[in-house]
Short mmCIF file of C-alpha atoms and ligand atoms in Angstrom, two decimals:
data_model
loop_
_atom_site.label_atom_id
_atom_site.label_comp_id
_atom_site.label_asym_id
_atom_site.label_seq_id
_atom_site.Cartn_x
_atom_site.Cartn_y
_atom_site.Cartn_z
CA MET A 26 9.56 3.97 20.34
CA LYS A 27 10.24 7.56 21.20
CA TYR A 28 6.61 8.64 20.53
CA ILE A 29 5.13 5.82 22.58
CA LEU A 30 7.27 6.53 25.65
CA LEU A 31 6.32 10.35 25.43
CA SER A 32 2.64 9.43 24.95
CA MET A 33 2.81 7.36 28.00
CA ILE A 34 4.65 9.90 30.14
CA PHE A 35 2.02 12.48 28.67
CA ALA A 36 -1.13 10.13 29.44
CA VAL A 37 0.50 9.70 33.13
CA ILE A 38 0.81 13.35 33.62
CA SER A 39 -2.30 14.25 32.50
CA SER A 40 -4.60 11.62 34.18
CA CYS A 41 -2.80 12.99 37.61
CA SER A 42 -3.25 16.80 37.21
CA SER A 43 -4.84 17.75 34.11
CA SER A 44 -8.38 18.23 33.06
CA LYS A 45 -10.24 15.65 30.71
CA LYS A 46 -9.69 18.01 27.66
CA THR A 47 -5.89 17.79 28.04
CA THR A 48 -6.18 14.13 28.57
CA ASN A 49 -7.91 13.67 25.05
CA ALA A 50 -5.62 16.36 23.41
CA LYS A 51 -4.29 13.40 20.95
CA GLU A 52 -7.35 11.48 20.48
CA GLY A 53 -8.69 11.15 17.25
CA THR A 54 -5.63 12.50 15.55
CA ALA A 55 -3.66 10.67 12.72
CA GLU A 56 -0.99 9.80 15.19
CA THR A 57 -3.25 7.88 17.37
CA TYR A 58 -4.63 5.77 14.45
CA ALA A 59 -1.09 5.23 13.03
CA GLU A 60 -0.17 3.73 16.35
CA THR A 61 -2.53 1.03 15.58
CA ILE A 62 -0.30 -0.25 13.03
CA THR A 63 2.30 -2.42 14.60
CA SER A 64 5.23 -4.72 13.66
CA ALA A 65 3.55 -7.80 15.73
CA GLU A 66 0.40 -7.66 13.29
CA LEU A 67 2.12 -7.02 10.17
CA LYS A 68 4.25 -9.97 11.05
CA GLU A 69 1.47 -12.30 12.05
CA MET A 70 -0.12 -11.62 8.76
CA LEU A 71 2.72 -11.84 6.57
CA TYR A 72 3.75 -15.19 7.67
CA ILE A 73 0.29 -16.55 6.80
CA TYR A 74 0.00 -14.40 3.41
CA ALA A 75 3.55 -15.43 2.53
CA GLY A 76 3.20 -18.82 3.73
CA ASP A 77 3.93 -22.05 1.82
CA GLU A 78 0.14 -22.84 1.58
CA MET A 79 -0.47 -20.00 -0.75
CA ARG A 80 1.58 -21.60 -3.14
CA GLY A 81 3.54 -18.76 -4.38
CA ARG A 82 -0.10 -17.10 -5.38
CA MET A 83 0.21 -17.48 -9.24
CA THR A 84 -2.41 -15.65 -11.13
CA GLY A 85 -5.42 -17.87 -11.31
CA SER A 86 -4.13 -20.53 -9.11
CA GLU A 87 -5.57 -22.38 -6.07
CA GLY A 88 -3.00 -20.35 -4.06
CA GLN A 89 -3.85 -17.03 -5.53
CA LYS A 90 -7.71 -17.79 -4.80
CA MET A 91 -6.60 -18.56 -1.08
CA ALA A 92 -4.66 -15.43 -1.09
CA VAL A 93 -7.87 -13.30 -2.23
CA ASN A 94 -10.14 -14.98 0.36
CA TYR A 95 -7.35 -14.08 2.95
CA ILE A 96 -7.88 -10.54 2.15
CA LYS A 97 -11.61 -10.74 1.51
CA ASP A 98 -12.03 -12.28 5.00
CA PHE A 99 -9.88 -9.50 6.67
CA TYR A 100 -12.08 -6.74 5.64
CA VAL A 101 -15.32 -8.73 6.24
CA LYS A 102 -14.07 -9.15 9.89
CA GLN A 103 -13.07 -5.36 10.14
CA GLY A 104 -16.42 -4.31 8.71
CA ILE A 105 -14.96 -2.59 5.96
CA PRO A 106 -17.53 -2.88 3.06
CA SER A 107 -16.95 -3.63 -0.74
CA PRO A 108 -17.66 -1.05 -3.19
CA LEU A 109 -19.42 -3.75 -5.20
CA GLY A 110 -21.86 -4.20 -2.46
CA GLY A 111 -23.08 -7.13 -0.31
CA SER A 112 -20.29 -9.81 0.08
CA ASP A 113 -18.71 -9.48 -3.19
CA TYR A 114 -15.43 -8.14 -2.69
CA PHE A 115 -13.86 -9.48 -6.10
CA GLN A 116 -13.61 -7.53 -9.40
CA GLU A 117 -13.55 -10.49 -11.55
CA ILE A 118 -11.24 -10.58 -14.43
CA PRO A 119 -11.99 -13.01 -17.19
CA ALA A 120 -9.09 -15.83 -18.39
CA SER A 121 -9.38 -14.27 -21.87
CA TYR A 122 -7.85 -10.84 -20.40
CA PHE A 123 -4.50 -12.49 -19.56
CA ASP A 124 -3.63 -12.75 -23.25
CA SER A 125 0.19 -13.34 -22.37
CA GLN A 126 -0.51 -16.75 -20.52
CA LYS A 127 -0.06 -20.30 -22.14
CA GLU A 128 -3.10 -21.21 -19.94
CA PRO A 129 -4.95 -18.26 -18.89
CA ALA A 130 -7.61 -18.67 -16.03
CA ASP A 131 -10.03 -16.36 -14.27
CA SER A 132 -8.80 -14.07 -11.63
CA GLU A 133 -9.86 -11.04 -9.45
CA ASN A 134 -8.85 -8.30 -8.00
CA VAL A 135 -10.10 -7.38 -4.40
CA VAL A 136 -11.72 -4.39 -3.50
CA ALA A 137 -12.37 -2.62 -0.22
CA PHE A 138 -14.04 0.78 0.48
CA ILE A 139 -13.99 3.74 2.98
CA GLU A 140 -16.48 6.18 1.90
CA GLY A 141 -15.44 9.77 2.73
CA SER A 142 -17.77 11.93 5.00
CA GLU A 143 -17.46 15.18 2.85
CA PHE A 144 -16.19 14.35 -0.42
CA PRO A 145 -17.23 10.98 -1.11
CA GLU A 146 -16.89 11.12 -4.91
CA GLU A 147 -13.16 12.08 -4.64
CA ILE A 148 -11.41 8.75 -4.35
CA ILE A 149 -8.02 8.01 -3.31
CA VAL A 150 -6.81 4.58 -4.65
CA ILE A 151 -4.09 2.54 -2.50
CA SER A 152 -2.98 -0.31 -4.16
CA ALA A 153 -0.54 -3.42 -3.84
CA HIS A 154 -0.49 -6.70 -6.12
CA LEU A 155 -1.73 -9.87 -4.36
CA ASP A 156 -0.40 -12.00 -6.84
CA HIS A 157 3.26 -13.53 -7.16
CA VAL A 158 5.18 -16.04 -9.38
CA GLY A 159 4.06 -19.52 -7.99
CA VAL A 160 6.27 -22.46 -7.39
CA ASP A 161 9.31 -23.65 -9.63
CA ASP A 162 9.76 -26.89 -11.54
CA GLU A 163 11.01 -28.78 -8.63
CA GLY A 164 7.89 -27.60 -6.26
CA ASN A 165 9.41 -24.77 -4.21
CA VAL A 166 7.32 -22.05 -3.66
CA PHE A 167 8.19 -18.51 -4.23
CA ASN A 168 6.70 -17.04 -1.05
CA GLY A 169 7.05 -13.41 -2.21
CA ALA A 170 7.27 -12.10 1.09
CA ASP A 171 8.64 -8.72 0.21
CA ASP A 172 7.17 -8.91 -3.24
CA ASP A 173 4.34 -8.21 -2.47
CA GLY A 174 3.27 -9.74 0.84
CA SER A 175 4.74 -6.57 2.50
CA GLY A 176 2.46 -4.15 0.44
CA THR A 177 -0.57 -6.27 0.86
CA VAL A 178 -0.38 -6.42 4.64
CA ALA A 179 0.66 -3.11 4.99
CA MET A 180 -2.76 -1.84 3.35
CA LEU A 181 -4.47 -4.20 5.38
CA GLU A 182 -3.18 -2.64 8.83
CA MET A 183 -3.87 0.88 7.13
CA ALA A 184 -7.49 0.17 6.32
CA GLU A 185 -7.93 -1.24 9.86
CA ALA A 186 -6.30 2.18 11.08
CA PHE A 187 -8.83 4.22 8.88
CA GLN A 188 -11.61 1.86 10.06
CA LYS A 189 -10.84 2.60 13.64
CA ALA A 190 -11.16 6.25 12.84
CA VAL A 191 -14.55 5.84 11.12
CA LYS A 192 -15.78 4.03 14.15
CA GLU A 193 -14.87 6.97 16.41
CA GLY A 194 -16.21 9.45 14.03
CA LYS A 195 -13.17 10.33 12.62
CA GLY A 196 -13.41 9.10 9.16
CA PRO A 197 -11.44 10.46 6.35
CA ARG A 198 -13.16 13.49 4.49
CA ARG A 199 -12.24 11.89 0.81
CA SER A 200 -13.06 8.22 0.03
CA ILE A 201 -10.47 5.44 0.09
CA LEU A 202 -10.52 2.45 -2.25
CA PHE A 203 -8.38 -0.24 -1.14
CA LEU A 204 -7.21 -2.03 -4.44
CA HIS A 205 -5.42 -5.33 -4.46
CA VAL A 206 -4.56 -6.22 -7.91
CA THR A 207 -4.04 -9.49 -9.31
CA GLY A 208 -1.74 -10.35 -12.47
CA GLU A 209 1.15 -7.82 -11.68
CA GLU A 210 3.82 -10.39 -12.03
CA ILE A 211 3.00 -11.41 -15.69
CA GLY A 212 2.12 -8.18 -16.86
CA LEU A 213 0.25 -5.35 -14.63
CA TYR A 214 -3.04 -6.88 -15.71
CA GLY A 215 -4.99 -6.23 -12.55
CA SER A 216 -4.22 -2.48 -12.48
CA ARG A 217 -4.68 -2.21 -16.31
CA TYR A 218 -8.09 -3.92 -16.05
CA TYR A 219 -9.16 -1.77 -13.20
CA THR A 220 -8.48 1.54 -14.95
CA GLU A 221 -10.21 0.08 -18.01
CA ASN A 222 -13.01 -0.81 -15.88
CA PRO A 223 -13.05 1.67 -12.94
CA LEU A 224 -15.50 1.31 -10.26
CA PHE A 225 -15.19 4.99 -9.72
CA PRO A 226 -14.69 7.46 -12.61
CA LEU A 227 -10.97 8.06 -13.22
CA ALA A 228 -11.87 11.82 -13.59
CA ASN A 229 -12.68 11.62 -9.73
CA THR A 230 -9.59 9.59 -8.76
CA VAL A 231 -7.59 11.92 -6.95
CA THR A 232 -4.34 9.71 -6.49
CA ASN A 233 -3.10 6.55 -6.40
CA LEU A 234 -0.53 5.53 -3.75
CA ASN A 235 1.01 2.38 -4.69
CA ILE A 236 3.14 -0.21 -2.61
CA ASP A 237 5.22 -2.83 -4.12
CA MET A 238 8.18 -4.30 -1.77
CA ILE A 239 8.79 -2.24 1.63
CA GLY A 240 9.81 -4.92 3.69
CA ARG A 241 13.66 -5.24 2.90
CA ILE A 242 16.78 -3.06 2.63
CA ASP A 243 18.64 -2.37 -0.65
CA PRO A 244 22.18 -3.53 -0.33
CA ASN A 245 23.32 -0.22 -0.85
CA LYS A 246 21.54 1.24 1.83
CA GLU A 247 22.75 -0.83 4.53
CA ASP A 248 24.63 1.84 6.28
CA THR A 249 21.37 4.13 6.08
CA PRO A 250 18.68 1.85 6.51
CA ASP A 251 15.74 4.38 7.73
CA TYR A 252 14.87 5.31 4.10
CA VAL A 253 12.17 4.32 1.48
CA TYR A 254 12.57 5.14 -2.39
CA LEU A 255 9.79 7.18 -3.70
CA ILE A 256 9.13 7.00 -7.47
CA GLY A 257 6.64 9.37 -9.64
CA SER A 258 5.81 11.80 -6.94
CA ASP A 259 6.53 14.86 -8.85
CA LYS A 260 5.88 13.52 -12.13
CA LEU A 261 2.24 14.67 -12.61
CA SER A 262 1.64 16.75 -9.38
CA GLN A 263 4.10 19.31 -7.65
CA GLU A 264 1.51 19.55 -4.86
CA LEU A 265 1.62 15.78 -4.43
CA HIS A 266 5.12 15.93 -3.97
CA ASP A 267 5.28 18.80 -1.81
CA VAL A 268 2.41 17.44 0.49
CA SER A 269 4.56 13.95 0.66
CA GLU A 270 7.52 15.56 1.65
CA GLU A 271 5.75 17.81 4.21
CA VAL A 272 4.06 14.56 5.63
CA ALA A 273 7.36 12.73 6.11
CA LYS A 274 9.08 15.51 7.93
CA LYS A 275 6.31 16.02 10.34
CA HIS A 276 5.49 12.28 11.04
CA SER A 277 8.29 10.18 10.17
CA ASP A 278 12.12 9.74 10.53
CA LEU A 279 12.43 8.03 7.21
CA GLU A 280 14.68 9.53 4.36
CA LEU A 281 12.57 9.96 1.21
CA ASP A 282 15.03 8.44 -1.52
CA TYR A 283 14.53 9.61 -5.14
CA THR A 284 17.43 7.78 -6.88
CA PHE A 285 15.02 5.56 -9.11
CA ASN A 286 12.78 8.96 -9.63
CA HIS A 287 15.38 10.25 -12.13
CA GLU A 288 14.00 10.47 -15.63
CA ASN A 289 17.19 8.33 -16.94
CA ASP A 290 17.29 5.86 -14.28
CA PRO A 291 17.92 2.44 -16.29
CA ASN A 292 15.69 0.45 -13.98
CA ARG A 293 12.63 2.40 -15.28
CA PHE A 294 10.74 1.43 -12.09
CA TYR A 295 8.29 4.06 -12.95
CA TYR A 296 6.90 1.94 -15.75
CA ARG A 297 7.07 -1.34 -13.76
CA SER A 298 4.47 -1.48 -11.26
CA ASP A 299 0.92 -1.01 -11.13
CA HIS A 300 0.65 2.89 -10.41
CA TYR A 301 1.84 3.13 -14.12
CA ASN A 302 -1.42 2.42 -15.32
CA PHE A 303 -2.99 5.29 -13.17
CA ALA A 304 -0.12 7.72 -14.40
CA LYS A 305 -0.74 6.99 -17.89
CA ASN A 306 -4.38 8.19 -17.17
CA ASN A 307 -2.94 11.55 -15.85
CA ILE A 308 -3.73 10.64 -12.14
CA PRO A 309 -0.91 11.67 -9.91
CA VAL A 310 0.66 8.78 -8.27
CA ILE A 311 3.60 7.76 -5.61
CA PHE A 312 5.32 4.17 -5.73
CA TYR A 313 6.44 3.12 -2.59
CA PHE A 314 9.53 0.85 -2.80
CA ASN A 315 12.60 -0.74 -0.90
CA GLY A 316 14.67 -1.36 -4.01
CA THR A 317 15.66 -5.14 -5.28
CA HIS A 318 17.97 -7.29 -3.38
CA ALA A 319 19.59 -10.89 -3.42
CA ASP A 320 16.23 -12.79 -2.75
CA TYR A 321 14.30 -10.51 -5.28
CA HIS A 322 12.16 -13.31 -7.52
CA LYS A 323 13.79 -16.01 -5.63
CA ILE A 324 12.46 -18.72 -3.50
CA SER A 325 14.59 -17.09 -0.71
CA ASP A 326 12.14 -14.06 -0.54
CA THR A 327 10.53 -15.29 2.68
CA PRO A 328 9.00 -13.62 5.87
CA ASP A 329 11.84 -14.46 7.99
CA LYS A 330 14.09 -11.82 6.14
CA ILE A 331 11.70 -9.13 6.59
CA GLU A 332 12.67 -5.95 8.51
CA TYR A 333 9.36 -5.71 10.57
CA ASP A 334 10.34 -2.41 12.27
CA LEU A 335 11.20 -0.71 9.27
CA MET A 336 8.29 -1.99 7.53
CA THR A 337 6.09 -0.54 9.91
CA LYS A 338 7.70 2.66 9.79
CA ARG A 339 7.15 2.77 6.24
CA THR A 340 3.76 1.79 6.48
CA LYS A 341 2.91 4.54 8.82
CA LEU A 342 4.46 7.16 6.63
CA ILE A 343 2.14 5.98 3.77
CA PHE A 344 -0.82 5.94 6.36
CA HIS A 345 -0.03 9.62 7.28
CA THR A 346 0.46 10.44 3.48
CA THR A 347 -3.04 8.94 2.74
CA TRP A 348 -4.59 10.62 5.80
CA GLU A 349 -3.18 13.95 4.60
CA ILE A 350 -4.43 13.80 1.21
CA ALA A 351 -8.04 12.55 2.43
CA ASN A 352 -8.43 15.53 4.84
CA ARG A 353 -6.63 18.33 3.66
CA ASP A 354 -9.17 21.52 2.53
CA GLY A 355 -8.16 20.95 -1.52
CA ARG A 356 -7.97 18.02 -3.65
CA ILE A 357 -4.57 17.33 -4.90
CA VAL A 358 -4.34 18.86 -8.16
CA ALA A 359 -2.06 17.26 -11.24
CA ASP A 360 -0.49 20.69 -11.89
CA LYS A 361 2.02 19.32 -14.15
CA LEU A 362 0.29 17.93 -17.03
ZN1 ZN B 22 6.04 -6.89 -6.90
#
C-alpha cells in the first residue's frame, strides 16, 4: 500500500517537472516487476487450482492431471518455454516409481524455464508441490488451498513477473527452473525423482527455494501475522542465509521467523518437504512455510480461508530473494559443507 502510493506521487511529480530519465528511474528494477504480483491474481488462480473440480489433486488421479494441465497452460500462455523443448512441459514419472502406493499410477512433474542471460548454466530451482491428498470416503474434496495451492500459484505469479522482465530486456543473469513436483504428500516422490533424474546437472544447481503453504497464519502468530517461517537457509550456506536476510530488510516488512529451523525442533519440517531432496545433494535451500493450522490436511483447507494480502507479501519476498540470487555477481556458495 505504502509503496504504491509513493510511486504514484513520484510518477505525478516526475511527469510534471522532471526529465524523462527521472520518470524512468524505477523502470526495470526488481520493485517494478514485484508489483505485478497481486493479491487479486493469486486469488483468482487459487480458486480454480484448489477448486472442487481438481478433486484434491491426488497423485496419478484425473484431478491431478487437470492440475498439471492448468499449470502447463499458464506457462504456454505466458510464453515461458519448457526446458524439455516444444510443448512438452511434463517430466514423466512411471507408476513403478511410486512404490508405497497400493495402486500406483503414472504421474508427472511440470517444468518451465527462464534461461539466464549471463550464466545460463547456473540454475536456481523454485519448487512447490502440485499434488494433494484427493477425496475422502464420502467424496469430500481435500482442496489443499494452502497445501500447496498457495505455493503453486505463488510460483506462477513469480514466473509471470520474471517473464515480463525478460520481455523488457531485464531477464535474470542466471537461469530459473520452475519445478512443480508431484507425489509430495505420499512421500516426496516428485522432488526425489527430479534429483535422481535432473534436467540440469545438480553440480550447477545453485539453490532451491521451496514453497509449501504460505497462505495462512499459524494460531501462535495471530498477534504478529506479518511473518513467514524460514527453514534451512543457514544449514548449508551462510551466504544464502545472509542474502535472504538482506533482501528481506530491503524489500519486505515481513518478520523472518526461524522457530522451526532449530536443529532440535520436534516437527522436523526440514526433512518433510521437497527441498530436502536438494539439501541432501548439498544444494543450499530455503523452505518458506506458514506453519500448520486447524485446517491442515482437512477438507476445510479451502481458498476462502487464505490471507491473500499476506500471501502476496510472502510471494514478493521470495521473488526478491530469487531476483537477488539470480542477478548478483557471484554464485551462492555452499560454504558450510
Ligand atoms: Zn504440502
